[in-house]
XYZ file of C-alpha atoms in Angstrom:
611
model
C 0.000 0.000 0.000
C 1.091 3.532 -0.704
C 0.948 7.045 1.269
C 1.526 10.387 0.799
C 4.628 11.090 1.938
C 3.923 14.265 4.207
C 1.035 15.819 5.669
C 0.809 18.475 2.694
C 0.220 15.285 -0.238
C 1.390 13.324 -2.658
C 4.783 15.206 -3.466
C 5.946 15.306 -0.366
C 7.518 17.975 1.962
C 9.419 20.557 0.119
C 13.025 21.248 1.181
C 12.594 24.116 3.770
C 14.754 27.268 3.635
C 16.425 26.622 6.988
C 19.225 25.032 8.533
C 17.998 21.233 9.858
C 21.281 20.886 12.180
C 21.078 24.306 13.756
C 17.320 23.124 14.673
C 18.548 19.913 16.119
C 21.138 21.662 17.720
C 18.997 24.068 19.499
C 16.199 21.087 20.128
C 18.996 19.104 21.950
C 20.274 22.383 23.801
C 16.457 23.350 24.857
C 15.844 19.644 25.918
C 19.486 20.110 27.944
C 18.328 22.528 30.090
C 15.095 21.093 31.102
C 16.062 17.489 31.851
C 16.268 16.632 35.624
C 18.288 13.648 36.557
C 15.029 11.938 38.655
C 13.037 11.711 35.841
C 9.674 11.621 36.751
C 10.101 11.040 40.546
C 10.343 14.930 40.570
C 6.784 14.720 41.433
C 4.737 12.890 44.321
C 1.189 11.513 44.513
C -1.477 13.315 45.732
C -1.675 11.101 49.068
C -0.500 10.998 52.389
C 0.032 14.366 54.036
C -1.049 15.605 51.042
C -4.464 13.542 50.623
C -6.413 16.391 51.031
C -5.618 17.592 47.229
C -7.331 14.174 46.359
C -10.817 15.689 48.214
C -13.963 15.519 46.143
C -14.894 19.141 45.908
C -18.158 18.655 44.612
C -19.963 16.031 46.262
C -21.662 16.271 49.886
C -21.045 14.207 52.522
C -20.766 10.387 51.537
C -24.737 9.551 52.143
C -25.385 6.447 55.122
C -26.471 3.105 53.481
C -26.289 -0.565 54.253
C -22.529 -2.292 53.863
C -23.507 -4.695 50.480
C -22.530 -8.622 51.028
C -24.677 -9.681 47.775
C -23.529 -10.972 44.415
C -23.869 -9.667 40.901
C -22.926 -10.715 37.535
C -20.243 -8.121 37.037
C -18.685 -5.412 39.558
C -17.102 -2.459 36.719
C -14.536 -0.347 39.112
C -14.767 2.555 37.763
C -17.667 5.084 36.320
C -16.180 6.788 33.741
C -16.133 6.616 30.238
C -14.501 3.107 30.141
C -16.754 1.809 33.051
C -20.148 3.198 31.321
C -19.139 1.602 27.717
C -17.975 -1.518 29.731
C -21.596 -1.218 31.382
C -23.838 -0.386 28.303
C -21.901 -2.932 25.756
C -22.904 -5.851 28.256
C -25.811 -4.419 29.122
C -26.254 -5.114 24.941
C -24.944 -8.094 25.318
C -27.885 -8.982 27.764
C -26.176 -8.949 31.332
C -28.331 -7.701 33.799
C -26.583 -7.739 36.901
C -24.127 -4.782 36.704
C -22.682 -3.122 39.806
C -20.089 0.213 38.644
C -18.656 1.201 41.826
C -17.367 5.045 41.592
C -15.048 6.899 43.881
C -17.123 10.098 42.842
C -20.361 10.794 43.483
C -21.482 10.642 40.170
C -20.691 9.049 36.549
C -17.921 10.857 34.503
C -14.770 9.648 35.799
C -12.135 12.257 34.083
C -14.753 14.785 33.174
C -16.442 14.461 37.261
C -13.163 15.651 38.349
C -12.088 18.013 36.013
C -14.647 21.055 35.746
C -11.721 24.158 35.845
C -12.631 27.198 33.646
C -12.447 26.788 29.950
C -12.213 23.143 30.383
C -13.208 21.732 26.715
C -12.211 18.602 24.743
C -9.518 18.628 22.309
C -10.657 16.018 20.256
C -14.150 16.336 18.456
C -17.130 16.278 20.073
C -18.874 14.043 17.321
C -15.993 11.543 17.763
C -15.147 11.698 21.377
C -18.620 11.442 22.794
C -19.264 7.625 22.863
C -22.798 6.079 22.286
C -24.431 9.442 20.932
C -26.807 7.617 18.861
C -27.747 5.117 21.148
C -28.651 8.228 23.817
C -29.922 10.293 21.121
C -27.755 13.129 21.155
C -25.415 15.333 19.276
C -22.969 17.677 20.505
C -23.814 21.466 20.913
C -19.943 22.402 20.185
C -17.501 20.846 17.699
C -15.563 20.976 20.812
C -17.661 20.150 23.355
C -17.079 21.686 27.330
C -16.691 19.801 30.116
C -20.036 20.002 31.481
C -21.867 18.993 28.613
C -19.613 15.747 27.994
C -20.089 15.070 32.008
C -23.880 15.268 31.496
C -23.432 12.724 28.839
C -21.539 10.494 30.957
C -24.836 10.539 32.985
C -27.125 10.582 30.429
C -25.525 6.869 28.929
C -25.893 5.523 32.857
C -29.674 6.461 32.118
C -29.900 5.339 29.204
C -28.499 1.590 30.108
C -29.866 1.615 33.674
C -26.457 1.398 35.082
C -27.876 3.706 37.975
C -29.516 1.233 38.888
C -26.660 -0.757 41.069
C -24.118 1.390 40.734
C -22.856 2.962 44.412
C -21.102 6.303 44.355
C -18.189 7.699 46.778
C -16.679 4.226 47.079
C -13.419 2.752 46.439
C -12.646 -0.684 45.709
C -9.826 -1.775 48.285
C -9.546 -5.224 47.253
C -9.779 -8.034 44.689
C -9.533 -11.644 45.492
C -10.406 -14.546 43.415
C -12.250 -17.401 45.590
C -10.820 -20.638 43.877
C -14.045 -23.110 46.239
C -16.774 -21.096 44.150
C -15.244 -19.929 41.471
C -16.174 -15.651 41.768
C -14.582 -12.840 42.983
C -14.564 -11.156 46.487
C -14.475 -7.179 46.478
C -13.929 -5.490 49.176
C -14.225 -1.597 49.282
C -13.883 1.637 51.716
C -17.058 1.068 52.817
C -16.941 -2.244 53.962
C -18.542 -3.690 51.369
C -18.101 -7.580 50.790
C -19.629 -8.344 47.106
C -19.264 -11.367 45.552
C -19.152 -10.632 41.430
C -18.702 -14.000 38.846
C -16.687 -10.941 36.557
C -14.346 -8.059 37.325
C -13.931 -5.310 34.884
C -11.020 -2.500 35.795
C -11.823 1.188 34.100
C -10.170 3.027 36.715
C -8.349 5.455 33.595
C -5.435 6.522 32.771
C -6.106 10.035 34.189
C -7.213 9.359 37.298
C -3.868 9.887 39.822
C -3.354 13.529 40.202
C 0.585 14.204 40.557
C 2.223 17.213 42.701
C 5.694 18.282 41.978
C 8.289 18.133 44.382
C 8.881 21.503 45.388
C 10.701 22.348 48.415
C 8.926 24.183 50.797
C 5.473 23.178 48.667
C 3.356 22.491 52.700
C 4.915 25.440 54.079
C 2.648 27.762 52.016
C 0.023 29.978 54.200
C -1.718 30.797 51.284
C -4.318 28.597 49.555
C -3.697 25.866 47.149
C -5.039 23.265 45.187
C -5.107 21.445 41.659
C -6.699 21.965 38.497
C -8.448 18.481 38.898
C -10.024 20.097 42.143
C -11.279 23.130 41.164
C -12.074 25.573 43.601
C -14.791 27.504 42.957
C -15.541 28.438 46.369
C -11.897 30.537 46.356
C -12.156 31.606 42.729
C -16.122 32.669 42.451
C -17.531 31.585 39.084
C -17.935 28.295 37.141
C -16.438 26.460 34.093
C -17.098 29.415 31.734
C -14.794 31.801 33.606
C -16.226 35.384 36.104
C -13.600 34.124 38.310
C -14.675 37.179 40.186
C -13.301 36.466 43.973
C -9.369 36.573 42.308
C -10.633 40.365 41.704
C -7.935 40.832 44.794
C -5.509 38.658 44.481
C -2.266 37.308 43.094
C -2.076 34.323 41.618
C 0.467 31.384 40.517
C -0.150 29.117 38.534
C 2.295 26.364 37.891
C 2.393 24.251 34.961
C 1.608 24.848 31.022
C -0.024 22.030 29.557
C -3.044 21.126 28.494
C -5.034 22.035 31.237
C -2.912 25.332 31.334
C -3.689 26.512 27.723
C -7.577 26.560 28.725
C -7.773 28.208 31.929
C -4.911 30.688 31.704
C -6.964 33.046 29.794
C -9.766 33.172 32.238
C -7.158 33.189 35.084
C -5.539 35.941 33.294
C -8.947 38.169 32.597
C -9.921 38.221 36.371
C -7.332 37.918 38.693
C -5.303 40.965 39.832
C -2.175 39.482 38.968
C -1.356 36.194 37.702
C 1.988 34.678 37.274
C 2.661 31.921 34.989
C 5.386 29.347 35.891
C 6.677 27.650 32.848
C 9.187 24.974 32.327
C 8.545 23.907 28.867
C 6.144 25.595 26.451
C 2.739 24.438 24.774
C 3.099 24.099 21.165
C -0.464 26.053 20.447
C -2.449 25.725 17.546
C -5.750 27.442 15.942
C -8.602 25.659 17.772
C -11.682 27.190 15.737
C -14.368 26.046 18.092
C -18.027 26.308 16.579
C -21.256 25.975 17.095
C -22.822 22.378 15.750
C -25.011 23.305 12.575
C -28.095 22.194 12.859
C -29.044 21.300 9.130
C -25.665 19.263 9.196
C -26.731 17.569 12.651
C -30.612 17.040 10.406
C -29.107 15.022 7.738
C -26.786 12.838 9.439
C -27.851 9.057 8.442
C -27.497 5.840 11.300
C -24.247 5.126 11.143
C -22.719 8.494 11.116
C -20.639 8.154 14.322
C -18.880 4.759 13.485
C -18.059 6.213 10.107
C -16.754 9.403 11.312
C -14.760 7.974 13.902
C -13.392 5.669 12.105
C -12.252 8.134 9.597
C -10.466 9.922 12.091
C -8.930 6.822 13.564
C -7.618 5.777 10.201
C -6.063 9.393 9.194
C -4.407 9.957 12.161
C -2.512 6.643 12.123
C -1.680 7.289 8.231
C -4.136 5.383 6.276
C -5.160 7.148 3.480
C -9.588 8.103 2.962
C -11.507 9.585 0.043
C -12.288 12.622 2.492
C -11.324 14.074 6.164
C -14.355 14.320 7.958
C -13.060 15.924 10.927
C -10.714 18.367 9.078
C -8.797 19.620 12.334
C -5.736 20.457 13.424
C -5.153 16.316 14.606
C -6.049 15.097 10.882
C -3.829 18.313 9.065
C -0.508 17.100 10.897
C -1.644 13.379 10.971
C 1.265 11.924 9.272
C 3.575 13.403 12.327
C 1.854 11.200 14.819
C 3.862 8.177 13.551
C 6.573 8.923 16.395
C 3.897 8.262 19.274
C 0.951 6.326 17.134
C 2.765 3.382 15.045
C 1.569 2.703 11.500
C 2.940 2.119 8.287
C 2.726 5.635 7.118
C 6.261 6.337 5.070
C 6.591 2.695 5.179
C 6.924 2.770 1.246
C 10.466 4.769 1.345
C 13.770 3.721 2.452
C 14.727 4.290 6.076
C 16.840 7.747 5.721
C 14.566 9.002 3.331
C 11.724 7.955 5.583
C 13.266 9.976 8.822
C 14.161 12.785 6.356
C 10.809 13.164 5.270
C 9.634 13.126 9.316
C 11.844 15.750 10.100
C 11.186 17.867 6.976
C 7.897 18.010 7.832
C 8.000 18.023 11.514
C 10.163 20.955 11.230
C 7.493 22.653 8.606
C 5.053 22.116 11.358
C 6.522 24.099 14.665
C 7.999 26.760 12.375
C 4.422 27.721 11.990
C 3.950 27.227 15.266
C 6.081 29.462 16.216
C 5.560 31.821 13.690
C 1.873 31.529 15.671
C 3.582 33.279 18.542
C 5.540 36.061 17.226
C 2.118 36.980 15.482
C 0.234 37.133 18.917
C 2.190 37.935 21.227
C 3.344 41.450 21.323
C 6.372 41.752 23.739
C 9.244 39.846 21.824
C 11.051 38.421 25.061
C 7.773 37.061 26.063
C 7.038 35.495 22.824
C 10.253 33.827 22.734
C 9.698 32.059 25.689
C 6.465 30.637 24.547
C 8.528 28.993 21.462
C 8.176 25.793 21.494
C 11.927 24.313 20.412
C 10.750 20.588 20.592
C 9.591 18.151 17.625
C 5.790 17.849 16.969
C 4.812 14.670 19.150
C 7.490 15.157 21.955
C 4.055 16.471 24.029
C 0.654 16.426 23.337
C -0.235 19.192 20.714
C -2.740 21.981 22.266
C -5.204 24.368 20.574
C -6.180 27.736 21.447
C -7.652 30.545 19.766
C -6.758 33.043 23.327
C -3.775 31.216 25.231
C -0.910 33.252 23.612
C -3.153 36.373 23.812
C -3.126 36.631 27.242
C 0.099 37.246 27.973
C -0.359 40.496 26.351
C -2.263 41.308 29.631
C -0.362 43.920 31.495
C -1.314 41.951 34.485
C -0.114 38.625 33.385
C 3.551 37.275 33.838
C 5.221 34.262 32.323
C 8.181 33.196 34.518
C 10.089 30.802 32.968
C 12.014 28.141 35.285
C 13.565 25.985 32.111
C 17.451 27.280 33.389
C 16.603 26.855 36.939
C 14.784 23.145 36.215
C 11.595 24.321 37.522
C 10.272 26.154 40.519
C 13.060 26.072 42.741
C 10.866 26.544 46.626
C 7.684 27.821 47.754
C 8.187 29.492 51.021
C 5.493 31.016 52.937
C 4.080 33.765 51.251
C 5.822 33.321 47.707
C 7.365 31.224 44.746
C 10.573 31.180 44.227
C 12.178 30.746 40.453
C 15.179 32.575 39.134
C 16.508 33.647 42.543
C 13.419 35.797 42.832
C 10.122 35.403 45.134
C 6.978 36.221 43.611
C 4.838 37.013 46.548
C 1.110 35.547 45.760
C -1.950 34.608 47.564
C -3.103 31.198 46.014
C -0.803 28.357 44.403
C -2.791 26.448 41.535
C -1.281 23.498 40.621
C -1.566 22.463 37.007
C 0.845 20.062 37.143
C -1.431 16.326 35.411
C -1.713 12.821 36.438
C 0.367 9.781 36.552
C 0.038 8.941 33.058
C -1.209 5.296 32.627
C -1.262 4.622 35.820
C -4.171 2.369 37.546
C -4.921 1.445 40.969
C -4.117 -2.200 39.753
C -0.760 -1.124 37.785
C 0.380 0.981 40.802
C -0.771 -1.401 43.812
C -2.849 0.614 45.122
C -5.490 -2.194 44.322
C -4.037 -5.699 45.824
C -5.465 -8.626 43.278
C -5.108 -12.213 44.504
C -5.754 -14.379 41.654
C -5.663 -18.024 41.977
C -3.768 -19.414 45.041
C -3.508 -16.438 46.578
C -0.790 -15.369 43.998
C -1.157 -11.345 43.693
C -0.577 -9.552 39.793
C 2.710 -7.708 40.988
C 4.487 -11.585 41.517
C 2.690 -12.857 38.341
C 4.204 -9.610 36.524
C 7.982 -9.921 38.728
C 9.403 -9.956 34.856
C 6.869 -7.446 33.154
C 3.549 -7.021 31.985
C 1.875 -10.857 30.956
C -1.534 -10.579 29.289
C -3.802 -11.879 26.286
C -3.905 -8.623 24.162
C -3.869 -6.525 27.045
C -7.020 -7.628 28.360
C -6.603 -10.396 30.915
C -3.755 -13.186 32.355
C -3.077 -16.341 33.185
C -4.157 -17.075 36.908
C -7.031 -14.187 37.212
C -9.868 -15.845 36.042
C -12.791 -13.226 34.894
C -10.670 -10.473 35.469
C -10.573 -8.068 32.558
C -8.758 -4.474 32.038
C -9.550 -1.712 30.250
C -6.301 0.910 29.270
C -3.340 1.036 27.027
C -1.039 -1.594 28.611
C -0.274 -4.598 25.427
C -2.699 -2.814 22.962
C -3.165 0.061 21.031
C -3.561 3.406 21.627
C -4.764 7.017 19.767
C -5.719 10.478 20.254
C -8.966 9.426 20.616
C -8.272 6.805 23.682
C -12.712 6.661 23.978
C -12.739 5.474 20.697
C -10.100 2.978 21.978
C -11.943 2.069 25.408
C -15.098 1.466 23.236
C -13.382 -1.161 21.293
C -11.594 -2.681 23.990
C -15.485 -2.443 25.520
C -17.273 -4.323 22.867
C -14.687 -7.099 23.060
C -14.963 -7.719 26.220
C -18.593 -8.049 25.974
C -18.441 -10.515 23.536
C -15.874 -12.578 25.341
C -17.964 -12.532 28.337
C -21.487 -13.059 26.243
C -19.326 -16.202 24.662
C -18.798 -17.412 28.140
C -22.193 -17.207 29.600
C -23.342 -18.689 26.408
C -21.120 -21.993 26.443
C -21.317 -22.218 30.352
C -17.532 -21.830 31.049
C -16.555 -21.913 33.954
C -14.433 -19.134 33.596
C -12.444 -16.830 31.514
C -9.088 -17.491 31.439
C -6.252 -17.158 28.877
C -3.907 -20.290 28.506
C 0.022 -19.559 29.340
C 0.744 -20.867 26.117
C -1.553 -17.750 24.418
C -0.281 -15.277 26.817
C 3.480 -16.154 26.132
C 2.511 -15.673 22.217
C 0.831 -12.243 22.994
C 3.581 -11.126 24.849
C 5.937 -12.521 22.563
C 4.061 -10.648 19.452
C 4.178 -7.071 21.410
C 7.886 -7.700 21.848
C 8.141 -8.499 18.086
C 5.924 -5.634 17.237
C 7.066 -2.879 19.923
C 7.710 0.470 18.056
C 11.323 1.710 18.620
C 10.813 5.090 19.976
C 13.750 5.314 22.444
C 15.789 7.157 19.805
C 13.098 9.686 19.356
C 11.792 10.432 22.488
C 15.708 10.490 23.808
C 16.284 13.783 21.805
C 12.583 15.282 23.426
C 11.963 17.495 25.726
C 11.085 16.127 29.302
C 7.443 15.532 29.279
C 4.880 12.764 30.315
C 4.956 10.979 27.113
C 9.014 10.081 27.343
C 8.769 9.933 31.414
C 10.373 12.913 31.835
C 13.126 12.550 29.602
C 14.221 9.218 30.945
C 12.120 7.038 27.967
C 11.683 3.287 29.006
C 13.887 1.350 26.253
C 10.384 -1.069 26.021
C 7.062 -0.006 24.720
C 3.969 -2.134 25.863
C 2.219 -1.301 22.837
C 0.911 -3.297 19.751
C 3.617 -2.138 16.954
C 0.609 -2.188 14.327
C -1.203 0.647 15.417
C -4.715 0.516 16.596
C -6.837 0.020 13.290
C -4.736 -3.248 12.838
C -5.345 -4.354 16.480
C -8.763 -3.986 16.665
C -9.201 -6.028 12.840
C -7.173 -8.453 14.785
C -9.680 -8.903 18.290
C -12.444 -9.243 15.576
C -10.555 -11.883 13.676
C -10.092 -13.880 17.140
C -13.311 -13.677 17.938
C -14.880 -14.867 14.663
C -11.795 -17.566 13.678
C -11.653 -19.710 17.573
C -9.504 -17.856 19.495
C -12.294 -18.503 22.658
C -11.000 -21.456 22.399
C -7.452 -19.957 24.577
C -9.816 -18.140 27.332
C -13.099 -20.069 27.867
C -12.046 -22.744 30.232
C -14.532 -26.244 30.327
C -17.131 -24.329 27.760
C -19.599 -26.174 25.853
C -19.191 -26.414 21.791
C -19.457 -23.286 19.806
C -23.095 -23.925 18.800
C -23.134 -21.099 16.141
């Protein structure tokens, strides 16, 4: 099969007027003074003495009801977008017994926590937003905000009655597998015993807020808290900004990613003076946010989400379509999400010519970029700073149409910390970068999550499987699983995430796959009578075998990045977990296993395959 060979068609990048060693140079030199020999233990969980960053702002107090010690047909931990998919696709698949337990007090998972000002979603709305046709529903926004996708979250519990057992402001504590009946025990915070014949893990991949490691960070007399803990009750106002109680104050906020590039601008509008604490810059696109049109919304036919999805899915993993449906800034610079997404985009040239014709247009890319910023931004020493000197997918892209803007604010400040590797202390009253204090009132942290990080992957959830024999000893030598889904010795234990599958942009389109899959697996089972769902070592040691095979080499690449989340900080693991093929091919593949006997390695004592 043949591609294009850059983003801009057929022909390929055109040689650019510039000098490509003078960029690496200055990549390697801005990467240089950012790295920090710790990697990512620069930051620390939100736990402990610092627990109370991990409070649920929103919620009352956790209502009285009776500890459960009953049984269902599955317990889903977890009620966010991977839960409620995991919930409605068996709920299709005609399980009726479905307990999601939820440490918040509602469905939403990512978009319950989050609710800062200006919080939107990067990726369309019409793409993003899982089952809108079964809800009956389409997006307001091409982009939509956070409080209209966490009113779909609830909407597709209502729709699939998954209110219905589901038990809010409770944490699963414990998973053990009882080998005399053949179910699982879970225990949670509120002494719940529930017997379940299927576990299903959703707990995210953004669900562990992270604080940095700041000397001096609990000495602070101020007030302080993270972006995934809004507080409105400091600020005044809501998600759409009148942050009107920062009228009188000053302001830090530390940390310019994602999260940063949408509330900065209200930050900036209504606080008396905000300072910005950068390390690394946002690269910061056009976002072009719109209204949904309603004749287009009118004459959309069934089908319209699959196809559009899939569309997206295929052009931003370099497959080639008769037309971009989304038409975004993820599907215009598609072909430079081969360093983080694996395909076989480029695969038709020779290796040098293949990086060449990365870089070329890679390069293409943050020159406009930065040409972005010298256009917006009016002071010159500010706009440099807010270059971005870093190759397109060394962090995840951003889009703003009032970002870069605010800094023209005569009561906004960027202070950057790249030479000084960050914030250097927080003392009492102030922040300390540079050798100067800034003296504020309120420290916001906008510092993210432990990427890809679950309660089961961390330990933070103990699972005894069969014997007693917990995951971390049946993983001593790495990840084992049956395409990422479940392992030898947990018996009807599934998990949802990225670990020994395939990831995108779009991870709900991902979580919706992985969703349906497991559906069918477990429909299979309750259809042949199995006793249980297990893989075989013999197909686990050929899964793992095939990500090994498959593993896209991205050590070199993410080596010469800047620190960020995606290459832990500049330290990249030397091992991927991830299915080399990209996700299109993966999920061809889980429907191939399904239709061509691969039950056969996970239904254990099933009845014939009838159909």
């Amino acid at each position: 099969m043949s591609y294009p060979h850059s983003p801009s068609g057929p022909a390929g990048p055109q040689e650019p007027d510039l000098d490509l060693e003078a960029l690496k140079a200055r990549y390697r030199a801005e990467r240089d003074r950012r790295i920090r020999p710790e990697g990512g233990r620069q930051y620390q969980p939100v736990a402990g003495r610092f627990g109370y960053y991990d409070e649920d702002p929103y919620a009352e107090a956790a209502p009285d009801r009776a500890r459960l010690h009953d049984r269902v047909d599955v317990v889903v931990v977890g009620g966010g977008f991977g839960g409620l998919l995991a919930g409605a696709r068996l709920r299709q698949a005609g399980v009726e017994s479905i307990r999601v337990i939820e440490k918040g007090s509602d469905f939403g998972g990512t978009w319950y926590w989050n609710r800062y000002p200006g919080i939107h979603c990067d990726i369309e709305s019409y793409i993003y937003l899982p089952l809108l046709e079964e809800v009956g529903y389409v997006p307001k926004w091409k982009y939509a905000p956070g409080e209209e996708i966490r009113q779909h979250a609830r909407a597709i519990g209502r729709t699939f009655d998954l209110y219905r057992d589901a038990v809010f402001q409770t944490q699963v504590t414990g998973l053990r597998w009882a080998d005399d009946t053949d179910e699982w025990l879970v225990s949670t915070d509120r002494e719940d015993r529930i017997r379940a014949r299927y576990v299903i893990t959703a707990s995210g991949t953004l669900s562990e807020a992270k604080l940095p490691g700041i000397p001096g960070i609990d000495t602070f007399r101020g007030h302080t808290f993270h972006t995934s803990r809004w507080d409105y009750a400091y600020t005044g106002g809501d998600a759409d900004g009148n942050l009107h109680r920062l009228a009188d104050k000053r302001v830090a906020l530390i940390g310019t990613g994602a999260t940063a590039v949408q509330c900065v601008p209200h930050l900036g509008a209504d606080a008396q003076q905000l300072y910005v604490f950068q390390r690394t810059p946002s690269s910061v696109d056009v976002r072009g946010n719109r209204p949904t049109d309603p004749q287009w919304a009118a004459s959309l036919s069934p089908g319209w989400t699959r196809r559009r999805r899939d569309n997206f899915l295929a052009l931003v993993t370099g497959g080639q379509v008769a037309e971009d449906l989304v038409d975004d800034g993820w599907t215009s610079s598609a072909r430079l999400h081969q360093k983080l997404i694996p395909s076989d985009s480029y695969q038709d040239l020779p290796p040098e010519e293949r990086e060449r014709a990365y870089e070329l247009a890679d390069f293409q890319k943050m020159n406009g970029i930065r040409a972005r910023v010298d256009e917006l931004v009016e002071d010159p020493a500010t706009a440099e700073l807010l270059k971005p000197w870093y190759r397109y997918m060394c962090k995840r892209p951003t889009f703003s149409d009032s970002y870069l803007q605010t800094f023209n604010r005569p009561n906004v400040t960027l202070v950057d910390t790249a030479d000084s590797h960050g914030v250097e202390r927080i003392t009492e009253d102030a922040v300390v970068a540079g050798g100067t204090a800034y003296e504020v009132d309120c420290i916001i942290f906008s510092t993210g999550f432990r990427v890809g990080v679950s309660g089961i992957t961390s330990g933070r959830l103990p699972v005894h499987g069969r014997g007693g024999t917990t995951l971390p000893e049946a993983w001593r030598d790495g990840p084992r699983t049956l395409h990422g889904f479940y392992s030898h010795g947990f018996p009807n234990l599934f998990q949802l995430g990225p670990l020994q599958n395939a990831s995108s942009v779009n991870f709900v389109h991902v979580l919706d796959e992985q969703a349906t899959h497991v559906a069918e697996v477990i429909k299979a089972a309750r259809t042949r009578r199995a006793r249980y769902v297990e893989p075989t070592a013999e197909a686990e040691a050929a899964w793992v075998a095939t990500i090994r095979e498959k593993a896209p080499d991205q050590y070199a690449f993410q080596a010469e990045c800047t620190p960020g989340y995606y290459n832990n900080e500049g330290m990249p693991r030397k091992r991927s977990e991830s299915f080399g093929d990209g996700p299109v091919a993966f999920h061809a593949l889980l429907r191939e296993w399904r239709a061509n006997g691969g039950l056969r390695d996970v239904l254990v004592d099933a009845a014939p395959d009838e159909g």
